[in-house]
Amino acid sequence: MINFLEQTVNGLVNGGFYALLALGLAVIFGMLRVVNFAHGAFYMLGAFGAYVGLREFGLPFWVALVLVPVVLAGLGMALERTAINRLARLDPLYNFLFTFGLTLILQDLVKWRYGVNANPYEIPAGLTGTVHIGQFGFPAYRLFVFGFAVAACLLAWWLLARTRVGMVVRAATERPELTGALGIDVGRWITPVFGFGIALAALAGVLAAPIQAVNPLMGADLIIVVFAVVVIGGLGSVTGSVATGFGIGVAGAWAQAYAPPIVAQTLVFAVMAVVLLVRPAGLFGREEGVA
Amino acid sequence: MRVRRVLSGTVAAGTVLTLLAACGGGGPRGGGGSSLSGGKIVLGVLNDQSGVYSGLGGKNSVVAVQMAIDDFLAKHGDKAVTRDISVVTADHQNKPDLAKTDAQQMYDRQDVDAILDVPTSSAALAVADVAKQDKKLYFNIGAASDDLNGKSCNKYTFHYAYDTNMLANVTGKTATKNGAKSWYLIYPNYAFGQDMLRGFTSAIGAAGGAVVASAGSPFPNPTQDYSTLLLKTSGLSPKPDTLGVMQAGGDLQNVVKQYNQFKLKDQGVKLAVGLMFITDIHALGPDALAGTTFTDAWYWNANQDNRAFADKFYAKTKTRPTFDHAADYSAALQYLEAVQAAGTDDSDKVVAKLEGKTVNDVFLHNGTIRAADHLVTHDAYLAQVKPSSQVTEPWDYEKILETIPADQAFNPPSSDCHM
Amino acid sequence: MRWLRWGGLAVGLVVAWALPRVLYPPVALDILCWALFAVSVDLLLGYLGLLSFGHAAFWGTSAYTAGLLAARAGAPFPLAALAGALAAALLALPIGYLAVRRTGIYFAMVTLAFAQMVYFVANQWRSLTGGENGVQDVPRELFGMDLSDPYYFYYWMLPLVLLGLFAAWRVVHSPFGRVLVAIRDNPVRARALGYPVHRYKILAFVLSAFLAGLGGGLFALSHQFVTLDDLHWTTSGQAVVVVVMGGIGTLWGGVLAAALVVRLEDVLSLAHFEQVGLITGGIFVVVVLLFRQGIWGTAAAASRRLAARIARRRPG
């Protein structure tokens, strides 16, 4: 029983990463109608940011946690202003392609400089211990990651539901032309929201650095799983993406623990297939991009 | 608009240039088989120079081979069969496709007589195929798959440094004899990992231990997360006393990190690693792995001879050699000596000189180049990682616990091998 | 303009004939296979407006099928390749059926995800696919002839490839092809006109998979082995890169860009430059930002401008 609990909590930790990434993707998509293939690359850059920050500048984890997302958000916003904006008027496919090309470039640049090997990054002091509740023991850092991911998602929810920006984003997501027609300047929020989405990816990266391999390809396969997550959850739905992220994390952990390996690897895709059959718009999504 | 015109022009020019660049190498393949091709010998180092195994061999393998060439020429002086001996190299990026193409190019376009290194089992097997077709020599050093001396063996391929059975026999059997009785094996769920699982399970059983459970991790593993597998440990009954890890390279580094995070050592679960390179210890830092036992084919600081080689290597590369480098050196030297003895680089004659030879050099102790399956057997070592407090100089990470004689380390020739 | 078309065809055939004489033959073989692959992706993207980001599933499935048939059953290579293409087409039925329920980016993500699933299944099904080792020792059989020299094999393979390219061209320049374009431009209208849109999409998807499969099967036979890389999403991605670089919807742009990219990789590997993605990614990004018509499109536009300028200068 304890073991089951540990596996479940572990699944929630993994799910936290999926949720953070899916959330960033969903927010960017909601506002810009761009599916950011480079999301995985920014996650990777976040982790490398923490690593390089420590190695070259001696930045401790807590500083990196704040600084790296801000810096990468800045980079993201610059990209949005220069390139993504130009392609925004065209078929969204072009921005998807652009971000794909960007991924190739970013990955190879990092590979050039740092090689493909994993780079070590230590768990920050203070979180290296284990939390014990009765017989249940779990690494403190992982619990922290889970908590942080939940907090970030709650913050995003609060921003969307209770602030003016959030209102604008939601309105722009559901009724872009009408929102513009009402005189609301949607445009000025596009770049900051993109930056926010990138910051979430980078944040996930920094959080991942101590527990996953910091290498140039760490975002590559992950992003495909996240795509499946948002297709299941419904790309236009923030709640859906987050809920599905956590859900897939837990389901994956159970599958890995109690089922043959093939199940764990293909679970998310099989679920996606079922959702496409039964509810093409996604579990929480609206009728968007349905043929 | 102007800018666009200029850019279009540049793109067009670039396109044409690329298509025409270094044109050549066209036409049908020349006849196979060679005399001392052009009065020269060309050695080819094909390995991973940018990826997971770039630290194991990488560009420094070329240095090792060059050292062998220099030593060979110094030893034979003017009596050497030729003084024109060179090395070429290519990066296969751990991709079998690329490895095959590179090997073909080396043999066809660059007149390479022998290819060395080639880590990553899938790439290694692909090159074995090319060697067989082109009838040119191939010394595999970097890859583990026992298929190289099993069902994919052929006359021109030599499996030089280690194979999956050796790893199982040394780590599995020895660790079990030394107290590891119940094992939980985790492995990457692809050919290499499954081979290791098979080898270790039988080696452990033969030594009187038992495998309580085994579990595969996805390969490739996008999240690099082994927590689920590791958490299973406490739920198993009987509780295993040893965790056997078959993951390699970057995967291994993450398993170890997480093993430490989950404090499994404190729970009484020791760590045994199927395949570890000194570069992994260097990447993780010795404390992450302190106490872990593993199999090493060669260690630079094990004795004075090894150290002498390592010092020469250090002078050129500023790093210590891995077993791969030492084996590259040894294989290159053995090849050159065989050519010298045969008086020609004709593949069949050189192979005849190599088969059955016993060798004792800086890498091979009690080495034999078996004729039956072209596996090179030699003494292997059970090593243990030192904690950083005992590390006296950079790369001084290993303590050699035991030397395993060649006939115990390696399995007899497999019945799958038909030369 | 008729003469232009025939002229272009003549030039293409001459180049195809000359290729293994000027290039290292294995590179020429790769160019042929990738040309088919690019054309198959362009068929969907350029004419139906659907970006398939998982076409490696078909390329790879066919490669394994062809490879296994040749290795285990000694099938002659044209049969093996066609059987592989058929297997790819069969796989495209369920995937296509599910994928066409979404459009645009969703379609891309769904195809990507399914291709990843195929990759993992192939990885696990080690008894069939050999897992990471792949299928080695794929022979090239044709009534006992010796096809081991890639130079001669090229000429044996060429007719099949030309047939595939011709088939693609035929599909595009046919009523079926026109319906596809109509569906791309205005699906609601197409449906209102009575066309079963979903069925057309699935059929096009299957045809495209067949072509990609033909390329993949021949690739397996020309390399004489099959690996998981043939199913990897980076292979799918490369096909998309090639099509966009060549020019979406131009078909022949894809062929040209395939030659370019294959050659580029060869040149870079000879020069020991490992960061190929940097170069291809860089060119790709420039094309997406500035030259969306691709190489072929830009060249065609430039020659049109030139022709117009000449026409203006002519008196009368």
PDB file of N, CA and C in Angstrom, chain A residues 32-68:
ATOM      1  N   LEU A  32      -1.825  33.236 -29.075  1.00  0.00           N
ATOM      2  CA  LEU A  32      -1.186  33.496 -30.362  1.00  0.00           C
ATOM      3  C   LEU A  32      -1.588  32.528 -31.464  1.00  0.00           C
ATOM      4  N   ARG A  33      -2.330  31.504 -31.090  1.00  0.00           N
ATOM      5  CA  ARG A  33      -2.643  30.476 -32.066  1.00  0.00           C
ATOM      6  C   ARG A  33      -1.364  29.833 -32.624  1.00  0.00           C
ATOM      7  N   VAL A  34      -0.341  29.815 -31.827  1.00  0.00           N
ATOM      8  CA  VAL A  34       0.920  29.204 -32.252  1.00  0.00           C
ATOM      9  C   VAL A  34       1.164  27.955 -31.426  1.00  0.00           C
ATOM     10  N   VAL A  35       1.442  26.849 -32.089  1.00  0.00           N
ATOM     11  CA  VAL A  35       1.870  25.667 -31.350  1.00  0.00           C
ATOM     12  C   VAL A  35       3.391  25.685 -31.328  1.00  0.00           C
ATOM     13  N   ASN A  36       3.925  25.915 -30.164  1.00  0.00           N
ATOM     14  CA  ASN A  36       5.340  26.166 -30.033  1.00  0.00           C
ATOM     15  C   ASN A  36       6.148  24.878 -29.950  1.00  0.00           C
ATOM     16  N   PHE A  37       6.629  24.408 -31.092  1.00  0.00           N
ATOM     17  CA  PHE A  37       7.433  23.185 -31.081  1.00  0.00           C
ATOM     18  C   PHE A  37       8.686  23.382 -30.235  1.00  0.00           C
ATOM     19  N   ALA A  38       9.147  24.614 -30.185  1.00  0.00           N
ATOM     20  CA  ALA A  38      10.386  24.894 -29.456  1.00  0.00           C
ATOM     21  C   ALA A  38      10.191  24.878 -27.944  1.00  0.00           C
ATOM     22  N   HIS A  39       8.991  24.562 -27.484  1.00  0.00           N
ATOM     23  CA  HIS A  39       8.741  24.540 -26.049  1.00  0.00           C
ATOM     24  C   HIS A  39       9.696  23.599 -25.336  1.00  0.00           C
ATOM     25  N   GLY A  40       9.925  22.435 -25.954  1.00  0.00           N
ATOM     26  CA  GLY A  40      10.861  21.475 -25.371  1.00  0.00           C
ATOM     27  C   GLY A  40      12.268  22.039 -25.345  1.00  0.00           C
ATOM     28  N   ALA A  41      12.626  22.787 -26.378  1.00  0.00           N
ATOM     29  CA  ALA A  41      13.963  23.379 -26.434  1.00  0.00           C
ATOM     30  C   ALA A  41      14.130  24.421 -25.332  1.00  0.00           C
ATOM     31  N   PHE A  42      13.076  25.170 -25.042  1.00  0.00           N
ATOM     32  CA  PHE A  42      13.193  26.164 -23.962  1.00  0.00           C
ATOM     33  C   PHE A  42      13.263  25.498 -22.593  1.00  0.00           C
ATOM     34  N   TYR A  43      12.590  24.386 -22.482  1.00  0.00           N
ATOM     35  CA  TYR A  43      12.704  23.580 -21.254  1.00  0.00           C
ATOM     36  C   TYR A  43      14.162  23.170 -21.078  1.00  0.00           C
ATOM     37  N   MET A  44      14.745  22.693 -22.174  1.00  0.00           N
ATOM     38  CA  MET A  44      16.155  22.295 -22.151  1.00  0.00           C
ATOM     39  C   MET A  44      17.050  23.479 -21.830  1.00  0.00           C
ATOM     40  N   LEU A  45      16.764  24.627 -22.421  1.00  0.00           N
ATOM     41  CA  LEU A  45      17.561  25.818 -22.146  1.00  0.00           C
ATOM     42  C   LEU A  45      17.424  26.243 -20.693  1.00  0.00           C
ATOM     43  N   GLY A  46      16.242  26.025 -20.131  1.00  0.00           N
ATOM     44  CA  GLY A  46      16.056  26.342 -18.724  1.00  0.00           C
ATOM     45  C   GLY A  46      16.991  25.514 -17.859  1.00  0.00           C
ATOM     46  N   ALA A  47      17.039  24.210 -18.150  1.00  0.00           N
ATOM     47  CA  ALA A  47      17.921  23.341 -17.382  1.00  0.00           C
ATOM     48  C   ALA A  47      19.376  23.741 -17.591  1.00  0.00           C
ATOM     49  N   PHE A  48      19.739  24.017 -18.831  1.00  0.00           N
ATOM     50  CA  PHE A  48      21.119  24.422 -19.105  1.00  0.00           C
ATOM     51  C   PHE A  48      21.426  25.762 -18.467  1.00  0.00           C
ATOM     52  N   GLY A  49      20.412  26.624 -18.440  1.00  0.00           N
ATOM     53  CA  GLY A  49      20.604  27.919 -17.800  1.00  0.00           C
ATOM     54  C   GLY A  49      21.014  27.738 -16.349  1.00  0.00           C
ATOM     55  N   ALA A  50      20.326  26.820 -15.673  1.00  0.00           N
ATOM     56  CA  ALA A  50      20.670  26.557 -14.281  1.00  0.00           C
ATOM     57  C   ALA A  50      22.088  26.004 -14.193  1.00  0.00           C
ATOM     58  N   TYR A  51      22.388  25.067 -15.095  1.00  0.00           N
ATOM     59  CA  TYR A  51      23.712  24.430 -15.071  1.00  0.00           C
ATOM     60  C   TYR A  51      24.818  25.433 -15.360  1.00  0.00           C
ATOM     61  N   VAL A  52      24.648  26.190 -16.438  1.00  0.00           N
ATOM     62  CA  VAL A  52      25.669  27.169 -16.806  1.00  0.00           C
ATOM     63  C   VAL A  52      25.762  28.251 -15.747  1.00  0.00           C
ATOM     64  N   GLY A  53      24.591  28.658 -15.225  1.00  0.00           N
ATOM     65  CA  GLY A  53      24.585  29.672 -14.189  1.00  0.00           C
ATOM     66  C   GLY A  53      25.426  29.274 -12.996  1.00  0.00           C
ATOM     67  N   LEU A  54      25.323  27.992 -12.652  1.00  0.00           N
ATOM     68  CA  LEU A  54      26.096  27.522 -11.507  1.00  0.00           C
ATOM     69  C   LEU A  54      27.567  27.431 -11.855  1.00  0.00           C
ATOM     70  N   ARG A  55      27.852  26.831 -13.016  1.00  0.00           N
ATOM     71  CA  ARG A  55      29.254  26.575 -13.392  1.00  0.00           C
ATOM     72  C   ARG A  55      30.018  27.847 -13.690  1.00  0.00           C
ATOM     73  N   GLU A  56      29.419  28.733 -14.483  1.00  0.00           N
ATOM     74  CA  GLU A  56      30.184  29.906 -14.915  1.00  0.00           C
ATOM     75  C   GLU A  56      30.031  31.087 -13.978  1.00  0.00           C
ATOM     76  N   PHE A  57      28.856  31.220 -13.362  1.00  0.00           N
ATOM     77  CA  PHE A  57      28.626  32.415 -12.543  1.00  0.00           C
ATOM     78  C   PHE A  57      28.381  32.102 -11.078  1.00  0.00           C
ATOM     79  N   GLY A  58      28.394  30.855 -10.739  1.00  0.00           N
ATOM     80  CA  GLY A  58      28.191  30.497  -9.338  1.00  0.00           C
ATOM     81  C   GLY A  58      26.806  30.797  -8.813  1.00  0.00           C
ATOM     82  N   LEU A  59      25.818  30.850  -9.716  1.00  0.00           N
ATOM     83  CA  LEU A  59      24.467  31.150  -9.263  1.00  0.00           C
ATOM     84  C   LEU A  59      23.856  29.934  -8.581  1.00  0.00           C
ATOM     85  N   PRO A  60      23.414  30.074  -7.359  1.00  0.00           N
ATOM     86  CA  PRO A  60      22.763  28.945  -6.707  1.00  0.00           C
ATOM     87  C   PRO A  60      21.397  28.676  -7.309  1.00  0.00           C
ATOM     88  N   PHE A  61      20.854  27.525  -6.983  1.00  0.00           N
ATOM     89  CA  PHE A  61      19.598  27.061  -7.546  1.00  0.00           C
ATOM     90  C   PHE A  61      18.487  28.093  -7.397  1.00  0.00           C
ATOM     91  N   TRP A  62      18.335  28.662  -6.200  1.00  0.00           N
ATOM     92  CA  TRP A  62      17.198  29.553  -5.945  1.00  0.00           C
ATOM     93  C   TRP A  62      17.248  30.799  -6.807  1.00  0.00           C
ATOM     94  N   VAL A  63      18.459  31.266  -7.065  1.00  0.00           N
ATOM     95  CA  VAL A  63      18.596  32.430  -7.950  1.00  0.00           C
ATOM     96  C   VAL A  63      18.237  32.033  -9.375  1.00  0.00           C
ATOM     97  N   ALA A  64      18.761  30.861  -9.770  1.00  0.00           N
ATOM     98  CA  ALA A  64      18.486  30.380 -11.123  1.00  0.00           C
ATOM     99  C   ALA A  64      16.980  30.208 -11.338  1.00  0.00           C
ATOM    100  N   LEU A  65      16.296  29.745 -10.306  1.00  0.00           N
ATOM    101  CA  LEU A  65      14.861  29.485 -10.412  1.00  0.00           C
ATOM    102  C   LEU A  65      14.093  30.735 -10.827  1.00  0.00           C
ATOM    103  N   VAL A  66      14.596  31.883 -10.392  1.00  0.00           N
ATOM    104  CA  VAL A  66      13.924  33.130 -10.760  1.00  0.00           C
ATOM    105  C   VAL A  66      14.543  33.736 -12.006  1.00  0.00           C
ATOM    106  N   LEU A  67      15.884  33.757 -12.042  1.00  0.00           N
ATOM    107  CA  LEU A  67      16.574  34.475 -13.105  1.00  0.00           C
ATOM    108  C   LEU A  67      16.440  33.827 -14.475  1.00  0.00           C
ATOM    109  N   VAL A  68      16.642  32.509 -14.515  1.00  0.00           N
ATOM    110  CA  VAL A  68      16.652  31.820 -15.808  1.00  0.00           C
ATOM    111  C   VAL A  68      15.321  31.954 -16.551  1.00  0.00           C
TER     112      VAL A  68
END
